[in-house]
PDB file of C-alpha atoms and ligand atoms in Angstrom:
ATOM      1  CA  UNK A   8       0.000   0.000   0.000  1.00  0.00           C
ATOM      2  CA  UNK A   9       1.642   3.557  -0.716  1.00  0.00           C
ATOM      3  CA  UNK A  10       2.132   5.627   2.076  1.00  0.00           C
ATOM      4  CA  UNK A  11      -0.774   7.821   2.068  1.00  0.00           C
ATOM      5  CA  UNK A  12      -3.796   8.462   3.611  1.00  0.00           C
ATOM      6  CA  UNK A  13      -6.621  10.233   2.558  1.00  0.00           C
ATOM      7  CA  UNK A  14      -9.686  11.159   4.481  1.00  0.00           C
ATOM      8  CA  UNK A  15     -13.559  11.268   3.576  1.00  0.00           C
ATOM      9  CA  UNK A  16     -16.274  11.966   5.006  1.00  0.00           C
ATOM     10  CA  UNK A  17     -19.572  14.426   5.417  1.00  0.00           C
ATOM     11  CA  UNK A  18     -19.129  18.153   6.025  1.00  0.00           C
ATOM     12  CA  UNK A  19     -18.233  19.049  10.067  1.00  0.00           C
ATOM     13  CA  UNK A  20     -17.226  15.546  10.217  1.00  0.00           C
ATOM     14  CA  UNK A  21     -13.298  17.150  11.188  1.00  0.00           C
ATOM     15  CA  UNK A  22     -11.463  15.724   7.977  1.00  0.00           C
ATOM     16  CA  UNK A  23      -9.607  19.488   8.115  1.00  0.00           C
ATOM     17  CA  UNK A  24      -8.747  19.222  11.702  1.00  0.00           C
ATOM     18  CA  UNK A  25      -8.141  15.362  11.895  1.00  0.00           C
ATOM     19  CA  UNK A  26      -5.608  15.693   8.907  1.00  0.00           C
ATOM     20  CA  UNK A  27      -3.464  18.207  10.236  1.00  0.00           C
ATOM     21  CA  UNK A  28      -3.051  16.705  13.653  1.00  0.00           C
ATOM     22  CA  UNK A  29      -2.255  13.279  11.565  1.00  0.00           C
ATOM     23  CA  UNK A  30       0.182  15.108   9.278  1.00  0.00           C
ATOM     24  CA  UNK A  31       2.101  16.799  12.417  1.00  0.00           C
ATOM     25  CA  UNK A  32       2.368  13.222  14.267  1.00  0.00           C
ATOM     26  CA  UNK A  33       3.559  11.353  11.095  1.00  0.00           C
ATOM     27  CA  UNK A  34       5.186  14.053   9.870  1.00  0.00           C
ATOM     28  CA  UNK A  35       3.592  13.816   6.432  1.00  0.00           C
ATOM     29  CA  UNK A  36       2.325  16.507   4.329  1.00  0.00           C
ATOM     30  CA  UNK A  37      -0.771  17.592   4.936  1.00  0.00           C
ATOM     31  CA  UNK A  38      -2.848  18.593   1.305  1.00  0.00           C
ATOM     32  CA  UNK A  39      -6.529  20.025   1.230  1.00  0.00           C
ATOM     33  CA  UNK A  40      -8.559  19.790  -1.790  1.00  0.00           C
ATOM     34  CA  UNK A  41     -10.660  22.649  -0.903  1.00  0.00           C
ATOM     35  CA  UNK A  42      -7.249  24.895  -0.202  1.00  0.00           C
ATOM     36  CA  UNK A  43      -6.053  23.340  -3.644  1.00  0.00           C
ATOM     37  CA  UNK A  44      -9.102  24.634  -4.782  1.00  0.00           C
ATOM     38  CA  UNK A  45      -9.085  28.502  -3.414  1.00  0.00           C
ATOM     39  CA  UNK A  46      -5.845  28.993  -4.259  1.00  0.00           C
ATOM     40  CA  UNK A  47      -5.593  28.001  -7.848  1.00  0.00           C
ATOM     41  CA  UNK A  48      -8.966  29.416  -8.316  1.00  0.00           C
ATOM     42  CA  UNK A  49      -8.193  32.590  -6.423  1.00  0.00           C
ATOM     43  CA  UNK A  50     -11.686  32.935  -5.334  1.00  0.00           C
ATOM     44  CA  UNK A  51     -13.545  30.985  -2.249  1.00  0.00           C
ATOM     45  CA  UNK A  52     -15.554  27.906  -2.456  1.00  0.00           C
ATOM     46  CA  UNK A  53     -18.678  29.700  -2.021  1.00  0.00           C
ATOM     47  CA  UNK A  54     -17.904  32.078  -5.144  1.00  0.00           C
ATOM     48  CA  UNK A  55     -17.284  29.552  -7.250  1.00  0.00           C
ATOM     49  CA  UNK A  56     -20.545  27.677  -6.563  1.00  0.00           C
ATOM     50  CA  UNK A  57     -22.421  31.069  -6.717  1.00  0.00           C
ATOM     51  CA  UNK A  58     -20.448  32.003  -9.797  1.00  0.00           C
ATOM     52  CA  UNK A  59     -19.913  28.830 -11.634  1.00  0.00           C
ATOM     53  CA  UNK A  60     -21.957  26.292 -10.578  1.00  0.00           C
ATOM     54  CA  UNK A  61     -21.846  22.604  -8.637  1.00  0.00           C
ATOM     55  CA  UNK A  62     -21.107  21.102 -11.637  1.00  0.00           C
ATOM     56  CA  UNK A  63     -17.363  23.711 -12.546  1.00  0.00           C
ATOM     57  CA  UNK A  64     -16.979  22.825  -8.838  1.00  0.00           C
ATOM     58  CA  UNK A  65     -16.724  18.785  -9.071  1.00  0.00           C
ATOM     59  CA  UNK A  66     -14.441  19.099 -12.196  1.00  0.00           C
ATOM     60  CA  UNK A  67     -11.942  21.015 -10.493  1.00  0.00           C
ATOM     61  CA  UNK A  68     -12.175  18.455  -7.659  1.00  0.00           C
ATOM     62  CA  UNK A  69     -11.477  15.738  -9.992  1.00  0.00           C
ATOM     63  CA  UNK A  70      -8.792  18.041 -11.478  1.00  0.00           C
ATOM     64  CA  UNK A  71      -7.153  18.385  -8.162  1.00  0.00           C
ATOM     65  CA  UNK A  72      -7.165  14.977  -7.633  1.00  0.00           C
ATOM     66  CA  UNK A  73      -5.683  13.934 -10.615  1.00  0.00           C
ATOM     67  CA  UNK A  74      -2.751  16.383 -10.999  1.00  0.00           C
ATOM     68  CA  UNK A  75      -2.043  15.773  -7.487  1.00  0.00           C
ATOM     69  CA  UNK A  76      -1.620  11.797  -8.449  1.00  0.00           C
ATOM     70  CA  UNK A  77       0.491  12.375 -11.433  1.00  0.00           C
ATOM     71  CA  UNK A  78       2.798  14.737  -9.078  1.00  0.00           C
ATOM     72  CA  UNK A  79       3.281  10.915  -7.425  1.00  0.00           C
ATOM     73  CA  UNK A  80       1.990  11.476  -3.949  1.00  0.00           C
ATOM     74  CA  UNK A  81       4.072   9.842  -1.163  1.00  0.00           C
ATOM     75  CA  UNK A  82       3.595  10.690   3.082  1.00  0.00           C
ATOM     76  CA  UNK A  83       1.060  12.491   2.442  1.00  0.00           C
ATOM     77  CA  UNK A  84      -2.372  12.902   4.164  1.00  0.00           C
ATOM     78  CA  UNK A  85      -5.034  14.166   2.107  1.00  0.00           C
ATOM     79  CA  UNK A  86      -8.247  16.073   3.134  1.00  0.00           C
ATOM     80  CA  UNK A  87     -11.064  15.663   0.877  1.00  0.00           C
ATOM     81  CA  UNK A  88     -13.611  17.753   0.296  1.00  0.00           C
ATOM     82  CA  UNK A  89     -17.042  15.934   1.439  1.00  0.00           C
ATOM     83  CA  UNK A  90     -18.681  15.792  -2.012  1.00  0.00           C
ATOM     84  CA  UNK A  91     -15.743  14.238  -3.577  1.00  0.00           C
ATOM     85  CA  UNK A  92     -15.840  10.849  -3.559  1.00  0.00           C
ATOM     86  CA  UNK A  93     -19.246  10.960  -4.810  1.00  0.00           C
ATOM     87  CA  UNK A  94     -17.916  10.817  -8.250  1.00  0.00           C
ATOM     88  CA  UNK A  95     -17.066   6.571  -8.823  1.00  0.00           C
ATOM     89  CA  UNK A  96     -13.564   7.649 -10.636  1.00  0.00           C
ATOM     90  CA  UNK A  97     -12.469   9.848  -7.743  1.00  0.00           C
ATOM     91  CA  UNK A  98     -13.659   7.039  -5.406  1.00  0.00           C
ATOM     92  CA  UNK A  99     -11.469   4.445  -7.564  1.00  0.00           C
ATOM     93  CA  UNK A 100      -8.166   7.312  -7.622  1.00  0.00           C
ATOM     94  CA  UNK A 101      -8.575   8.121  -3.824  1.00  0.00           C
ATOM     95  CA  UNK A 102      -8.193   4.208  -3.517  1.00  0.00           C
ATOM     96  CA  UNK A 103      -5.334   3.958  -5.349  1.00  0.00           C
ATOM     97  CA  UNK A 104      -3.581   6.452  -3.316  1.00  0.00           C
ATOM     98  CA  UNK A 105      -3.539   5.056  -0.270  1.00  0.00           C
ATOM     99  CA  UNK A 106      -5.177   4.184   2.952  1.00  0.00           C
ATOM    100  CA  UNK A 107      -9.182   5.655   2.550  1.00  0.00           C
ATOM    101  CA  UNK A 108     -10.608   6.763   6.081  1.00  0.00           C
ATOM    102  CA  UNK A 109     -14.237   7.367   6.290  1.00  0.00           C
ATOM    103  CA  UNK A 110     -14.723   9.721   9.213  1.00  0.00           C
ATOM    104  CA  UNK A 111     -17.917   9.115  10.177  1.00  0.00           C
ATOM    105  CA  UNK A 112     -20.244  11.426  11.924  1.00  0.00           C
ATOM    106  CA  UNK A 113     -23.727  11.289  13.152  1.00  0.00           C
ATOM    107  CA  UNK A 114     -26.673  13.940  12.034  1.00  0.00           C
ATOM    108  CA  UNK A 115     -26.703  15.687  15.455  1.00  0.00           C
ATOM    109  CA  UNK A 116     -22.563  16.066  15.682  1.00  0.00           C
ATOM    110  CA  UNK A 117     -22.353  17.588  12.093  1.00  0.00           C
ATOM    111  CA  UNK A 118     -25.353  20.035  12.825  1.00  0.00           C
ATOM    112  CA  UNK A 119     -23.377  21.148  16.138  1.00  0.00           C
ATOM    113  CA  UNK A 120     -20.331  21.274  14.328  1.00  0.00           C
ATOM    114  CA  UNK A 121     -21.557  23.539  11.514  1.00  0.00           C
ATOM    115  CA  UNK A 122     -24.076  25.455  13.721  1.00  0.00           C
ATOM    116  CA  UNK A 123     -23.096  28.926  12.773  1.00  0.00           C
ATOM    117  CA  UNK A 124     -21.335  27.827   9.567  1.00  0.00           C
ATOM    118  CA  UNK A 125     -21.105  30.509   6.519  1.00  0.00           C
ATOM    119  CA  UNK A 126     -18.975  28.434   4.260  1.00  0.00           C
ATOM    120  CA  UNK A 127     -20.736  25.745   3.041  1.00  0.00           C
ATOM    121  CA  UNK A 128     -22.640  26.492  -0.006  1.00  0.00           C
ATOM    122  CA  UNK A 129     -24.582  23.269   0.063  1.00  0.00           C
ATOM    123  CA  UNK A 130     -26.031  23.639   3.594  1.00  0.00           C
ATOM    124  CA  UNK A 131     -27.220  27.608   3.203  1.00  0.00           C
ATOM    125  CA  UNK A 132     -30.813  28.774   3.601  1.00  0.00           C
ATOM    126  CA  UNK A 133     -34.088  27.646   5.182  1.00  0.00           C
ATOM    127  CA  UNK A 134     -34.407  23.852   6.649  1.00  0.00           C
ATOM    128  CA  UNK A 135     -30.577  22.975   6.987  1.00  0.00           C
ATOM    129  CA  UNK A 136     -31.425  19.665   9.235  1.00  0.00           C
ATOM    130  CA  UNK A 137     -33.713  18.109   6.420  1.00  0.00           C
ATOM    131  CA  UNK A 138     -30.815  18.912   4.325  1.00  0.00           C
ATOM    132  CA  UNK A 139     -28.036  17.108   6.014  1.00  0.00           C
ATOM    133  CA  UNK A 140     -30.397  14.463   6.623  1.00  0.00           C
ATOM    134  CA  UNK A 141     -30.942  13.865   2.871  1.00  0.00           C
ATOM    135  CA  UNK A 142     -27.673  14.209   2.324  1.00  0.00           C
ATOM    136  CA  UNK A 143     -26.140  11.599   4.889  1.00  0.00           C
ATOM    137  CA  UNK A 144     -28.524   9.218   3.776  1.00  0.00           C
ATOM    138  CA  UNK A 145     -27.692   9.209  -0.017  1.00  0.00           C
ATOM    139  CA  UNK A 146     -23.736  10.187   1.198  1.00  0.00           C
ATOM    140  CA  UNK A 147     -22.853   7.595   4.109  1.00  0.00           C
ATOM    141  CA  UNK A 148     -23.365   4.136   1.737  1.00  0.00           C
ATOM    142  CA  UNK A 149     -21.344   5.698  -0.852  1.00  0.00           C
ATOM    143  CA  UNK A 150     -18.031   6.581   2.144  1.00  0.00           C
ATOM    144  CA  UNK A 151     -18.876   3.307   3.364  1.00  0.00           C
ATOM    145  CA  UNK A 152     -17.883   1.583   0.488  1.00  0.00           C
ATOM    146  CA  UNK A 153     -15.337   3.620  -1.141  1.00  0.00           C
ATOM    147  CA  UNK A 154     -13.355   3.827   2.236  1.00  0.00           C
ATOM    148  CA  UNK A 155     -10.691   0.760   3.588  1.00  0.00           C
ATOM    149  CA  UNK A 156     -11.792   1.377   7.072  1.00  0.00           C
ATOM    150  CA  UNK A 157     -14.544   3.461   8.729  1.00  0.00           C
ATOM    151  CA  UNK A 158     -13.726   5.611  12.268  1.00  0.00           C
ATOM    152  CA  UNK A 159     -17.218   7.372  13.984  1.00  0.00           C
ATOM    153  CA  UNK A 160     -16.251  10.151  14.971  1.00  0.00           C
ATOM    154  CA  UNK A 161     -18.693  11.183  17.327  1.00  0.00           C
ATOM    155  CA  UNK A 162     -18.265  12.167  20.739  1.00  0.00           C
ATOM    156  CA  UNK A 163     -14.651  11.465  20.488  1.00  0.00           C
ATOM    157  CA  UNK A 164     -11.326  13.841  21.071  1.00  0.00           C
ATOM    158  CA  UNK A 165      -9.155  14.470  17.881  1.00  0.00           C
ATOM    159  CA  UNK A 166      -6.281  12.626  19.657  1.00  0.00           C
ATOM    160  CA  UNK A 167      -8.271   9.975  19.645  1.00  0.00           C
ATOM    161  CA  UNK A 168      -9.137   9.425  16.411  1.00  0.00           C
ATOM    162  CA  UNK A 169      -5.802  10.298  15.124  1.00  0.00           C
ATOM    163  CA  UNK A 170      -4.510   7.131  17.465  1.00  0.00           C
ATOM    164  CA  UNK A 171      -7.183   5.034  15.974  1.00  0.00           C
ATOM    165  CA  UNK A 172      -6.320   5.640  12.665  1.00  0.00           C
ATOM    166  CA  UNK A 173      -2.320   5.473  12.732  1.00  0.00           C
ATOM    167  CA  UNK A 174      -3.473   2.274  14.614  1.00  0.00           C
ATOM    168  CA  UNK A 175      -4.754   0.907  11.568  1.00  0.00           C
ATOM    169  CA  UNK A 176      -2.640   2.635   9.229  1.00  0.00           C
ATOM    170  CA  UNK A 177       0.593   0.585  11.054  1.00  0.00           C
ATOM    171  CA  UNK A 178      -1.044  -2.789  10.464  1.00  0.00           C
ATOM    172  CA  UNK A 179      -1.957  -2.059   7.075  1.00  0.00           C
ATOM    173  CA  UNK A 180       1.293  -1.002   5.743  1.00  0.00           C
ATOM    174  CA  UNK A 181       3.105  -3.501   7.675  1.00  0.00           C
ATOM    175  CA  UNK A 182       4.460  -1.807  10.694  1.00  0.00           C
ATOM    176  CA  UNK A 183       3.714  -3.069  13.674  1.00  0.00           C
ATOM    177  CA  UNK A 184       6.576  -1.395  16.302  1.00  0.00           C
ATOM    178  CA  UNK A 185       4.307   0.121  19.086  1.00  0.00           C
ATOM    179  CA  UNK A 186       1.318  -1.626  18.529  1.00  0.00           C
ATOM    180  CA  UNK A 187      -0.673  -2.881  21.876  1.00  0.00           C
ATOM    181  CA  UNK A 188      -2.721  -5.803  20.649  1.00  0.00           C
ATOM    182  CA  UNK A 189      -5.728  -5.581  22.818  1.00  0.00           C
ATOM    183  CA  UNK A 190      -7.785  -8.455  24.612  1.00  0.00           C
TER     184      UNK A 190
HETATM  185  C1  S3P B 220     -18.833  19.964   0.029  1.00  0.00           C
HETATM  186  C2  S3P B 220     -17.978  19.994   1.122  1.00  0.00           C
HETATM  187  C3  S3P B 220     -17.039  21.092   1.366  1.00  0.00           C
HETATM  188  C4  S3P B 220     -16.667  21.767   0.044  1.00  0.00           C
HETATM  189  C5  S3P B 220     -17.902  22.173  -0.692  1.00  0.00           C
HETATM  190  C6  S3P B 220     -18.819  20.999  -1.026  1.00  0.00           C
HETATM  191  C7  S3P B 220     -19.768  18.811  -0.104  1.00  0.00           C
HETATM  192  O1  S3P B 220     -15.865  20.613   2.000  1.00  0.00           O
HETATM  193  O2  S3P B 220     -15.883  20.923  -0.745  1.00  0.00           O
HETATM  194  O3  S3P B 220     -18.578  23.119   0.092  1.00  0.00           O
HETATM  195  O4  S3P B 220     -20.325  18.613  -1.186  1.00  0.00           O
HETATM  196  O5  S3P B 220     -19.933  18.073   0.891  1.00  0.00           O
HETATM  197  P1  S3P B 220     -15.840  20.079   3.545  1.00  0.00           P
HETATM  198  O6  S3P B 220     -16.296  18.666   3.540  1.00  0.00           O
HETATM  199  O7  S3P B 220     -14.414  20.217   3.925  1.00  0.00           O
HETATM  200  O8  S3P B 220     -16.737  20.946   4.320  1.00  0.00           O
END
């Protein structure tokens, strides 16, 4: 398995925060594809949904994604934006990569999380709990299945789930030094 890991999940569900703890304990890069995004773009998420569209929005995703794999990623950990593995070949190249981590959160966590939230295009105006409801629903089968190994989130202390996934990471890629087996 290359050594990468890349991690999905719903909006709020701390892919941002989670990554950049990961990248400072492994000492691996740490790449956003939302900050990938902005800065090539120049302009926010938000204006480029308002300007452009959903649709101009998902192709630079898949853009990001793929010059970012022909670069030859290596140690890196890779934040994903929440819609991206929506798209079945981003699924298949975020696979290829490296280790997949669905960071899973419940309904009531990524409402709390994204409370007073500004920046998400997909969650502004009236009725924002029926949206992230619709949206887990269709969302959550689709990280379920493109991800290697699924972490809820919920509840629990970024430590944490930074342990839990370097955890897994170790066995997967073969090294075991420091590893407690539990009973
Ligand atoms: C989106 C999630 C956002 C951002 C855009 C669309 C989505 O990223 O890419 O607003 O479709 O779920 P975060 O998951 O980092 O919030």
């Amino acid at each position: 398995m290359k050594q990468n890991i890349i991690l999905i999940g719903f909006m709020g569900a701390g892919k941002t925060t989670v990554g950049a703890a990961l990248a400072e304990k492994l000492q691996y890069r740490l790449v956003d594809t939302d900050a990938v995004i902005e800065e090539k773009e120049g302009r926010t998420i938000q204006s480029i949904f308002s300007e452009e569209g959903e649709e101009y929005f998902r192709n630079l995703e898949t853009k990001a994604l793929e010059e970012l794999l022909q670069k030859g990623a290596e140690q890196t950990v890779l934040a994903t934006g929440g819609g991206l593995p929506l798209r079945q070949c981003n699924g298949i190249l975020l696979q290829k990569m490296g280790l997949v981590v669905f960071l899973k959160a419940e309904k009531e966590t990524v409402l709390k999380r994204l409370e007073k939230d500004e920046k998400r295009p997909l969650l502004q105006g009236a009725g924002p709990e029926e949206r992230v409801a619709e949206l887990l629903e269709f969302r959550d089968p689709i990280y379920e299945y493109t991800a290697h190994i699924v972490i809820p989130t919920d509840g629990k202390a970024v430590d944490e789930i930074t342990e839990e996934i370097i955890r897994n990471y170790k066995i997967m890629t073969g090294d075991r030094k420091g590893i407690v087996v539990q009973a």
